[in-house]
Amino acid sequence: VPTYPREGVKQGIVHLGVGAFHRSHLAVFMQRLMEEHNVKDWSICGVGLMKADALMRDAMDAQDCLYTLVERGIKDTNAYIVGSITAYMYAPDDPKAVIAKMAHPDTHIVSLTVTENGYYHNEATHSLMADDAAIVNDLNHPERPNTIYGYLYEALLLRYKEGGHPFTIMSCDNMPQNGITLKAMLVEFAKLKDPKFAAWIADKVTAPNSMVDRVTPRCTDVERKFVADTYGIQDKCPVVAEPFIQWVLEDNFSDGRPPWELVGVQVVKDVESYELMKLRLLNGGHSAMGYLGYLAGYTYIHEVVNDPTINKYIRVLMHEEVIPLLPKVPGVDFEEYTASVLERFSNPAIQDTVARICLMGSGKMPKYVLPSIYEQLRRPDSKYKLLAVCVAGWFRYLTGKDMNGKPFEIEDPMAPILQKAAVKGGSDPHELLSIDCLFGPELRDNKEFVAQLTHSLKAVYNEGPIAAVKEVLDQV
């Protein structure tokens, strides 16, 4: 249990989106600083932005914001209580209080884990989805925001009017150039309301890029029962994660930061090479395994990794079509990194479900997989057959029916649009490719790529995912 004082400490970080990953990652690094280095004034105030966060609010309130973290390795399991979150606020109940907390002088960093879709970033045009209903609400009703931009804008506006120093905005989501994207979308949002204030945000607010990594499945009753049976702890919101943890963070802060270097965070000048490596190899591989594995009937990711065909597919995919696109990372061998990722994914103790990996594909695929395809299309010796199989798996998954015709729910904010297009198009990808916010003309109008994708999609439909993978492996 925590031995550091939790009362009377300042909350230097306000975190938007307190899910399992935040509680296994940033909150753990802050726990280490508070426990091992007596760091004060940097505890976390967690904020739930969505109505569904009421369950987390109830759990955190009942447990003084304490929770159990279980680190499950292949051989050993370790558990401890995390106490670095010292307050929790539920935004739908009192948006003004949350905005005031963000603007408070004690707040130096506002961090976020809101999933890729929470950034309202049009992947094709790299612009803000200004016509989205949630964004329109925040532009017209600043007193009751629905998005991160509504909250960030109003909190920074208070600082601006008071002549204060801006807090740093820090994305901890899996996105390329997550800090740059966050700030650019916030500036676009601000320009729609007040160009002068938008210029202040562009000039004064910092948003460091970061690369975050730790496999953290969703918490279920299985995990709650395990914690109760094994450790005698009644915990409404435990977190189970793999032992591995990594955070590479750009040193770009406008109002100070904790000394994260002391607890293993890699604070660097440029994150991009680390970021691309992780997003393209780990997250891209995860997505490929997720969609193809789901269609193949697997329940857990470690089962997919142990399928010899899919395992080989991931290794060849990375070696042939992804690694050649990546800039070098100091001290990292990409082939060894790929092998280590597959070893981590093979951990049966995590019980990471394939269904979890398939969530929110409209936010993930344009960041994890499609960028490699775009880059390959620009090369004279372009290779994308293996990447096309991954996209084909995603398109077939979006029908909302497995290979036996059994329906399942697609968890994605674009689910109605995606499923309608997938069902209408069937084994013809053109319906899905016509969705402008996901696919640019460079991809959609490339006849060779579309022909390859069509071939792979028909193979998945007619022969199944494993046969489709085997076919393309024989061709490379």
XYZ file of C-alpha atoms in Angstrom:
476
model
C 0.000 0.000 0.000
C 1.170 3.592 -0.471
C 3.412 4.873 2.312
C 3.504 8.471 1.057
C 1.035 11.101 2.347
C -2.044 11.490 0.147
C -3.759 14.239 2.106
C -2.684 17.830 1.709
C -0.723 17.225 -1.499
C -1.401 19.444 -4.485
C -2.871 18.001 -7.647
C -0.462 19.265 -10.280
C -1.991 17.079 -12.996
C -5.612 16.990 -14.133
C -6.210 13.917 -16.271
C -9.140 13.644 -18.679
C -10.293 10.068 -19.297
C -9.459 7.822 -16.361
C -9.579 4.377 -17.919
C -7.570 1.230 -17.320
C -4.601 2.370 -19.386
C -4.136 5.663 -17.534
C -4.292 3.828 -14.239
C -1.652 1.312 -15.386
C 0.658 3.916 -16.955
C 0.866 7.619 -16.020
C -0.633 6.980 -12.590
C 2.003 4.277 -11.994
C 4.896 6.575 -12.882
C 3.474 9.174 -10.499
C 3.069 6.475 -7.840
C 6.772 5.649 -8.198
C 7.792 9.287 -7.874
C 5.660 9.812 -4.790
C 6.725 6.531 -3.205
C 10.426 6.434 -4.050
C 11.389 10.095 -4.319
C 8.974 11.903 -1.987
C 7.667 14.026 -4.864
C 4.800 16.239 -3.743
C 2.486 18.676 -5.531
C 2.126 16.353 -8.533
C -0.687 14.014 -7.613
C -3.493 13.498 -10.129
C -7.064 14.725 -10.212
C -8.902 12.353 -12.511
C -11.845 13.548 -14.613
C -14.580 11.481 -16.232
C -15.941 13.313 -19.276
C -18.594 10.877 -20.462
C -21.859 9.756 -18.891
C -20.527 6.190 -18.919
C -17.782 7.332 -16.527
C -20.343 7.342 -13.711
C -19.301 3.772 -12.897
C -15.677 4.866 -12.450
C -16.818 7.823 -10.352
C -18.750 5.548 -8.026
C -15.846 3.126 -7.699
C -13.223 5.813 -7.099
C -15.413 7.694 -4.618
C -16.064 4.508 -2.643
C -12.338 3.663 -2.444
C -10.769 7.104 -1.838
C -9.432 6.837 -5.416
C -7.308 3.814 -4.444
C -7.195 0.736 -6.665
C -5.274 -2.492 -7.113
C -2.809 -2.916 -9.967
C -2.018 -6.526 -10.843
C 1.046 -7.075 -13.031
C 0.704 -10.484 -14.626
C 3.787 -11.947 -16.213
C 4.091 -15.315 -17.903
C 5.651 -16.739 -14.717
C 5.131 -14.244 -11.898
C 2.340 -11.989 -10.681
C 2.789 -8.842 -8.601
C 0.107 -6.638 -7.052
C 0.070 -3.327 -5.207
C -2.248 -0.447 -4.374
C -1.898 2.747 -6.405
C -2.657 6.043 -4.657
C -1.332 8.739 -6.972
C -4.868 9.724 -8.029
C -6.046 11.762 -5.066
C -9.304 13.187 -6.428
C -11.914 12.359 -9.062
C -14.409 14.672 -10.748
C -17.374 13.694 -12.911
C -17.738 16.371 -15.579
C -21.391 15.790 -16.597
C -22.498 16.707 -13.060
C -20.597 20.011 -12.892
C -18.683 21.106 -16.008
C -17.854 24.512 -14.513
C -16.125 22.896 -11.526
C -13.963 20.796 -13.845
C -13.038 23.852 -15.920
C -12.157 25.751 -12.750
C -10.000 22.852 -11.558
C -8.132 22.778 -14.871
C -7.564 26.546 -14.673
C -6.471 26.491 -11.010
C -2.901 27.758 -10.427
C -1.912 24.398 -8.895
C -2.652 22.652 -12.202
C 0.470 22.590 -14.366
C -0.439 19.762 -16.764
C -3.739 18.614 -18.247
C -3.170 15.109 -19.608
C -5.520 12.974 -21.680
C -6.385 9.405 -22.613
C -9.601 9.801 -24.582
C -8.978 7.233 -27.381
C -8.160 8.177 -30.947
C -11.757 9.070 -31.781
C -11.885 11.655 -28.996
C -9.661 14.019 -31.014
C -12.226 14.593 -33.800
C -9.376 14.538 -36.288
C -10.238 13.986 -39.947
C -7.570 11.544 -41.110
C -7.931 12.363 -44.795
C -7.721 16.159 -44.478
C -5.841 16.383 -41.151
C -8.365 18.917 -39.940
C -10.891 19.238 -37.122
C -14.286 17.607 -37.684
C -15.916 20.984 -37.134
C -19.337 19.807 -38.297
C -19.520 16.963 -35.772
C -22.468 17.399 -33.427
C -20.267 17.289 -30.319
C -17.949 19.998 -31.644
C -20.927 22.135 -32.748
C -22.335 21.799 -29.222
C -19.092 23.029 -27.678
C -18.906 25.998 -30.033
C -22.463 27.061 -29.183
C -22.772 25.936 -25.556
C -19.442 26.566 -23.792
C -21.057 26.135 -20.398
C -21.711 22.418 -21.066
C -18.904 21.003 -23.211
C -18.964 17.506 -24.677
C -15.395 17.281 -26.000
C -11.874 17.834 -24.758
C -11.667 21.028 -26.813
C -14.620 22.630 -25.065
C -13.015 21.989 -21.666
C -9.472 22.927 -22.707
C -10.666 26.117 -24.408
C -12.653 27.362 -21.430
C -9.938 26.509 -18.896
C -7.189 28.148 -20.923
C -9.473 31.150 -21.492
C -9.652 31.672 -17.717
C -5.851 31.618 -17.537
C -5.670 33.993 -20.491
C -8.108 36.517 -19.012
C -6.280 36.458 -15.679
C -2.919 36.957 -17.361
C -1.773 33.572 -16.114
C 0.692 31.080 -17.510
C -0.893 28.341 -19.677
C -0.813 24.769 -18.469
C 0.738 22.081 -20.682
C -1.667 19.830 -22.584
C -0.274 16.289 -22.753
C -1.765 13.494 -24.847
C -1.128 9.936 -23.667
C -3.096 8.342 -26.511
C -1.713 6.055 -29.208
C -1.482 8.464 -32.114
C 1.282 9.676 -34.403
C 2.423 13.117 -33.246
C -0.227 13.051 -30.541
C 0.853 16.355 -29.011
C 1.054 18.149 -32.344
C -2.366 16.799 -33.357
C -3.958 17.757 -30.034
C -2.671 21.330 -30.186
C -3.474 21.791 -33.885
C -7.077 20.647 -33.385
C -7.443 22.865 -30.307
C -6.166 25.888 -32.243
C -8.601 25.117 -35.084
C -11.423 24.914 -32.548
C -10.352 28.208 -30.964
C -10.191 29.985 -34.335
C -13.895 29.244 -34.796
C -14.621 31.178 -31.594
C -11.889 33.811 -31.109
C -8.943 34.158 -33.549
C -7.003 36.382 -31.123
C -7.225 33.812 -28.329
C -6.399 31.057 -30.823
C -3.171 32.904 -31.640
C -2.322 32.987 -27.913
C -2.854 29.217 -27.677
C -0.701 28.646 -30.759
C 2.084 30.804 -29.305
C 2.013 29.951 -25.600
C 0.573 26.465 -25.040
C 2.927 23.486 -25.260
C 1.833 19.961 -26.147
C 4.614 17.349 -25.933
C 4.533 14.319 -28.187
C 4.804 10.982 -26.438
C 4.969 7.262 -27.046
C 3.153 5.129 -24.478
C 3.180 1.366 -24.164
C 1.647 -1.156 -21.803
C -0.859 -3.882 -22.631
C -3.832 -3.256 -20.334
C -7.028 -5.265 -20.925
C -10.449 -4.146 -19.812
C -11.439 -4.929 -16.236
C -14.192 -7.520 -15.862
C -15.770 -9.435 -13.011
C -13.104 -12.089 -13.587
C -10.387 -9.637 -12.520
C -12.438 -8.415 -9.556
C -12.927 -11.999 -8.364
C -9.218 -12.772 -8.864
C -8.217 -9.781 -6.721
C -10.726 -10.738 -4.045
C -9.788 -14.442 -4.001
C -6.012 -13.964 -4.250
C -5.380 -10.872 -2.146
C -8.529 -10.537 -0.046
C -9.259 -7.102 -1.520
C -12.757 -6.007 -2.477
C -11.961 -3.677 -5.366
C -14.587 -2.255 -7.737
C -12.008 -1.109 -10.300
C -8.775 -3.136 -10.252
C -6.394 -2.977 -13.201
C -4.556 -5.919 -14.748
C -1.536 -5.194 -16.953
C 1.582 -6.837 -18.297
C 4.837 -6.193 -16.375
C 6.325 -4.257 -19.328
C 5.888 -0.477 -19.253
C 7.378 2.264 -21.454
C 6.962 5.982 -21.907
C 9.022 8.115 -24.275
C 8.194 11.775 -23.733
C 9.204 14.974 -25.503
C 10.672 17.545 -23.099
C 8.300 20.353 -24.059
C 6.440 21.824 -21.073
C 5.231 25.386 -20.493
C 4.595 25.229 -16.757
C 6.995 22.685 -15.254
C 6.788 18.913 -14.932
C 7.631 16.104 -12.501
C 11.156 14.563 -12.669
C 9.918 11.500 -14.561
C 13.463 10.510 -15.572
C 13.954 9.260 -12.013
C 11.455 6.427 -12.533
C 12.338 5.198 -16.003
C 10.577 7.603 -18.372
C 12.692 8.364 -21.446
C 12.520 12.161 -21.728
C 13.939 13.096 -25.134
C 14.080 15.978 -27.623
C 12.340 14.079 -30.441
C 9.828 11.266 -30.009
C 8.930 10.659 -33.662
C 11.156 7.661 -34.401
C 10.067 5.852 -31.206
C 6.463 6.739 -31.935
C 6.479 5.400 -35.499
C 8.191 2.190 -34.402
C 5.585 1.496 -31.760
C 2.501 2.544 -33.733
C 3.440 0.716 -36.923
C 4.959 -2.457 -35.430
C 3.128 -3.014 -32.152
C -0.234 -1.331 -32.727
C -0.327 -2.151 -36.429
C 0.485 -5.781 -35.679
C -2.104 -5.800 -32.907
C -4.813 -4.588 -35.292
C -3.897 -7.165 -37.944
C -4.027 -9.942 -35.347
C -7.272 -8.576 -33.943
C -9.409 -8.528 -37.073
C -8.003 -11.670 -38.685
C -7.959 -13.478 -35.340
C -11.544 -12.520 -34.551
C -12.744 -13.822 -37.900
C -10.725 -16.994 -37.340
C -12.716 -17.624 -34.172
C -10.120 -16.860 -31.513
C -11.072 -15.301 -28.170
C -7.703 -14.176 -26.788
C -4.696 -12.494 -28.377
C -2.259 -15.087 -27.060
C -4.239 -17.711 -29.001
C -3.863 -15.665 -32.185
C -0.099 -15.304 -31.648
C 0.181 -19.066 -31.256
C -1.542 -19.674 -34.605
C 1.463 -20.538 -36.818
C -0.002 -18.945 -39.945
C -0.887 -15.627 -38.317
C 2.391 -15.576 -36.355
C 4.350 -15.982 -39.582
C 2.146 -13.424 -41.304
C 2.886 -10.755 -38.685
C 6.640 -11.394 -38.839
C 6.762 -11.281 -42.656
C 4.422 -8.269 -42.771
C 6.704 -6.285 -40.494
C 9.920 -7.417 -42.184
C 8.774 -6.868 -45.765
C 6.296 -3.983 -45.717
C 6.646 -1.958 -42.506
C 10.214 -1.973 -41.191
C 11.722 -0.671 -44.479
C 9.641 2.511 -44.008
C 10.805 3.326 -40.483
C 13.546 5.770 -39.474
C 16.282 4.300 -37.305
C 15.826 4.364 -33.531
C 19.008 4.601 -31.443
C 19.890 1.241 -29.920
C 16.867 -0.589 -31.359
C 16.882 -3.547 -33.752
C 13.441 -3.635 -35.402
C 13.475 -7.400 -35.939
C 14.248 -7.950 -32.256
C 11.582 -5.416 -31.302
C 9.003 -7.272 -33.412
C 9.980 -10.572 -31.772
C 9.700 -9.022 -28.302
C 6.240 -7.648 -29.140
C 5.011 -11.081 -30.201
C 6.491 -12.583 -27.033
C 4.606 -10.020 -24.930
C 1.383 -10.731 -26.826
C 1.821 -14.459 -26.184
C 1.405 -13.928 -22.414
C -1.646 -16.073 -21.495
C -1.888 -14.576 -18.010
C -3.095 -11.236 -19.382
C -6.197 -12.789 -20.980
C -6.336 -9.893 -23.441
C -9.380 -10.400 -25.647
C -9.349 -10.178 -29.421
C -12.592 -8.189 -29.195
C -10.817 -5.416 -27.274
C -8.225 -5.031 -29.999
C -10.998 -4.661 -32.588
C -12.592 -1.699 -30.802
C -12.649 1.767 -32.379
C -11.130 0.718 -35.684
C -12.045 3.995 -37.363
C -9.685 5.734 -34.969
C -6.937 3.107 -34.988
C -6.524 1.837 -38.545
C -5.882 5.294 -40.083
C -3.043 5.753 -37.572
C -1.583 2.254 -37.266
C -1.920 0.588 -40.682
C -3.022 2.971 -43.428
C 0.047 5.266 -43.125
C 2.301 2.346 -44.111
C 0.118 1.749 -47.161
C 0.285 5.404 -48.208
C 4.074 5.355 -47.889
C 4.353 2.131 -49.834
C 2.218 3.561 -52.658
C 4.748 6.388 -53.036
C 7.682 4.012 -53.457
C 8.771 2.747 -56.902
C 9.029 -0.801 -55.517
C 5.833 -0.623 -53.446
C 4.855 -3.676 -51.389
C 1.430 -3.817 -49.781
C -0.079 -7.284 -50.324
C 0.246 -8.198 -46.656
C -1.053 -4.814 -45.508
C -4.033 -5.240 -47.830
C -4.968 -8.490 -46.075
C -5.140 -6.601 -42.776
C -7.482 -4.006 -44.305
C -9.539 -6.819 -45.841
C -9.902 -8.403 -42.408
C -11.104 -5.076 -40.991
C -13.611 -4.583 -43.823
C -15.038 -8.087 -43.383
C -15.238 -7.565 -39.594
C -17.248 -4.364 -40.154
C -20.201 -6.385 -41.479
C -20.978 -7.205 -37.850
C -21.225 -10.930 -38.540
C -18.594 -13.601 -37.969
C -17.643 -16.220 -40.575
C -20.584 -18.372 -39.436
C -23.076 -15.539 -39.852
C -23.447 -14.891 -36.108
C -23.985 -11.171 -35.417
C -21.836 -9.189 -32.986
C -21.740 -5.553 -31.901
C -19.197 -3.204 -33.473
C -17.941 -0.740 -30.849
C -16.997 2.317 -32.865
C -18.454 5.840 -33.008
C -18.741 5.407 -36.783
C -20.296 1.938 -36.494
C -23.623 2.721 -38.262
C -21.852 4.258 -41.267
C -19.149 1.612 -41.415
C -21.459 -1.363 -41.029
C -23.907 -0.070 -43.623
C -21.085 0.399 -46.146
C -19.525 -2.985 -45.330
C -22.794 -4.839 -45.754
C -23.715 -2.974 -48.941
C -20.279 -3.443 -50.502
C -19.746 -7.030 -49.426
C -16.580 -8.325 -51.062
C -16.279 -5.103 -53.074
C -14.340 -2.527 -50.970
C -15.468 0.566 -52.887
C -18.346 1.427 -50.529
C -16.026 1.618 -47.519
C -13.227 3.308 -49.448
C -15.651 6.097 -50.388
C -15.801 7.299 -46.751
C -13.797 10.497 -47.173
C -12.827 11.084 -43.543
C -10.985 7.734 -43.441
C -9.563 7.205 -46.919
C -7.867 9.782 -49.105
C -7.950 9.802 -52.917
C -4.308 8.707 -53.043
C -5.387 5.330 -51.712
C -8.943 5.153 -53.020
C -7.965 6.002 -56.607
C -4.933 3.717 -56.807
C -6.166 0.981 -59.157
C -3.411 -1.499 -58.312
C -3.967 -1.252 -54.560
C -7.758 -1.399 -54.864
C -7.427 -4.471 -57.092
C -5.208 -6.163 -54.483
C -7.563 -5.227 -51.660
C -10.530 -6.535 -53.653
C -8.743 -9.815 -54.251
C -7.867 -10.197 -50.557
C -11.343 -9.225 -49.419
C -12.923 -11.823 -51.699
C -10.463 -14.403 -50.359
C -11.446 -13.601 -46.766
C -15.156 -13.795 -47.660
C -14.940 -17.007 -49.695
C -12.072 -18.952 -48.131
C -11.722 -17.507 -44.650
C -9.020 -15.370 -42.999
C -6.399 -18.096 -42.530
C -6.626 -19.251 -46.135
C -6.415 -15.634 -47.330
C -3.267 -15.118 -45.248
C -1.698 -18.336 -46.510
C -2.359 -17.335 -50.102
C -0.619 -13.989 -49.795
C 2.291 -15.478 -47.830
C 2.933 -17.812 -50.752
C 3.247 -14.761 -53.018
C 5.926 -12.871 -51.080
